[in-house]
CSV table of C-alpha atoms in Angstrom, one decimal:
chain,number,residue,atom,x,y,z
A,151,MET,CA,104.1,102.1,94.1
A,152,SER,CA,100.6,103.1,95.0
A,153,LYS,CA,99.0,106.2,93.5
A,154,PHE,CA,96.9,106.7,96.6
A,155,THR,CA,97.4,107.2,100.3
A,156,VAL,CA,94.6,105.7,102.4
A,157,ALA,CA,94.2,106.9,106.0
A,158,ALA,CA,91.7,106.0,108.6
A,159,THR,CA,89.4,108.7,110.1
A,160,ALA,CA,87.6,109.0,113.5
A,161,LEU,CA,84.4,107.7,111.9
A,162,ASP,CA,84.2,103.9,111.7
A,163,GLY,CA,84.4,102.7,108.1
A,164,LEU,CA,85.3,106.1,106.7
A,165,VAL,CA,88.7,106.6,105.2
A,166,CYS,CA,90.5,109.5,103.5
A,167,ILE,CA,92.0,108.7,100.1
A,168,GLU,CA,94.6,111.2,98.9
A,169,ARG,CA,95.8,111.1,95.3
A,170,GLN,CA,99.5,111.3,94.5
A,171,ARG,CA,100.2,114.1,92.1
A,172,HIS,CA,103.1,114.0,89.6
A,173,GLU,CA,104.1,117.5,88.5
A,174,ASP,CA,106.7,119.2,86.4
A,175,ALA,CA,107.1,122.4,84.4
A,176,ARG,CA,104.6,121.1,81.8
A,177,GLY,CA,101.8,120.5,84.2
A,178,PHE,CA,100.6,117.6,86.4
A,179,PHE,CA,99.1,114.1,86.2
A,180,SER,CA,97.1,112.3,88.9
A,181,ARG,CA,95.0,109.2,88.9
A,182,PHE,CA,91.5,109.6,90.2
A,183,PHE,CA,90.6,106.0,90.5
A,184,CYS,CA,92.4,102.7,89.9
A,185,ALA,CA,90.3,99.6,90.6
A,186,ASP,CA,93.3,97.3,91.3
A,187,GLU,CA,94.7,99.7,94.0
A,188,LEU,CA,91.4,100.4,95.6
A,189,VAL,CA,90.5,96.7,95.8
A,190,ALA,CA,93.9,96.1,97.4
A,191,ALA,CA,93.0,98.8,100.0
A,192,GLY,CA,89.7,96.9,100.7
A,193,PHE,CA,87.3,98.7,98.3
A,194,ARG,CA,85.1,97.5,95.5
A,195,GLN,CA,85.1,100.0,92.7
A,196,PRO,CA,83.1,99.8,89.5
A,197,VAL,CA,85.1,102.5,87.7
A,198,PRO,CA,88.4,100.9,86.3
A,199,GLN,CA,90.4,104.1,86.1
A,200,ILE,CA,90.0,107.9,85.8
A,201,ASN,CA,93.0,110.3,85.4
A,202,HIS,CA,93.3,114.1,85.8
A,203,THR,CA,95.9,116.1,83.9
A,204,LEU,CA,96.7,119.7,83.2
A,205,THR,CA,99.0,120.9,80.5
A,206,ARG,CA,100.2,124.5,81.0
A,207,ARG,CA,101.9,125.2,77.7
A,208,ARG,CA,99.9,125.7,74.6
A,209,GLY,CA,100.9,123.3,71.8
A,210,SER,CA,101.9,120.5,74.1
A,211,VAL,CA,100.5,117.1,73.2
A,212,ARG,CA,100.1,114.2,75.7
A,213,GLY,CA,97.7,111.4,76.5
A,214,LEU,CA,97.8,109.7,73.1
A,215,HIS,CA,97.6,105.9,73.3
A,216,PHE,CA,97.6,103.3,70.5
A,217,GLN,CA,96.7,99.7,71.4
A,218,LEU,CA,97.6,97.2,68.7
A,219,VAL,CA,97.2,94.1,70.8
A,220,GLN,CA,94.6,93.6,73.6
A,221,THR,CA,96.5,93.4,76.9
A,222,GLU,CA,95.4,91.6,80.0
A,223,ASP,CA,94.4,94.8,81.8
A,224,SER,CA,92.4,96.1,78.9
A,225,ALA,CA,90.6,92.8,78.2
A,226,LEU,CA,87.5,93.8,80.3
A,227,SER,CA,87.2,97.4,79.1
A,228,ALA,CA,88.5,98.0,75.6
A,229,PRO,CA,88.3,96.0,72.4
A,230,ALA,CA,91.6,95.2,70.7
A,231,ASN,CA,92.9,97.5,67.9
A,232,THR,CA,91.5,100.7,69.4
A,233,VAL,CA,93.0,104.1,69.5
A,234,LYS,CA,92.5,106.2,72.6
A,235,SER,CA,93.3,109.9,72.5
A,236,SER,CA,92.9,113.1,74.6
A,237,ARG,CA,90.5,115.8,73.4
A,238,CYS,CA,92.3,119.1,72.6
A,239,ILE,CA,90.5,122.3,73.4
A,240,ALA,CA,92.0,125.7,72.5
A,241,ALA,CA,91.8,128.3,75.3
């Protein structure tokens, strides 16, 4: 399932890319870029992936990832045995 909708515009070569937003009572998540999906849509993209998230409730934790073994999709961007985490900012 694609995280983007790609639509042609009246200008030759210009398309409109809309992100799919996944939302619930806690907040939302949307993917800004995904190289694989954009390449499949005919684009070349140097940024592998950027996500956008909002957590509405104070004290919620999300976005923590632990990678023990290097996977195929992380082989180009992240070394094995790395920890990736979100930055928490109090409001």
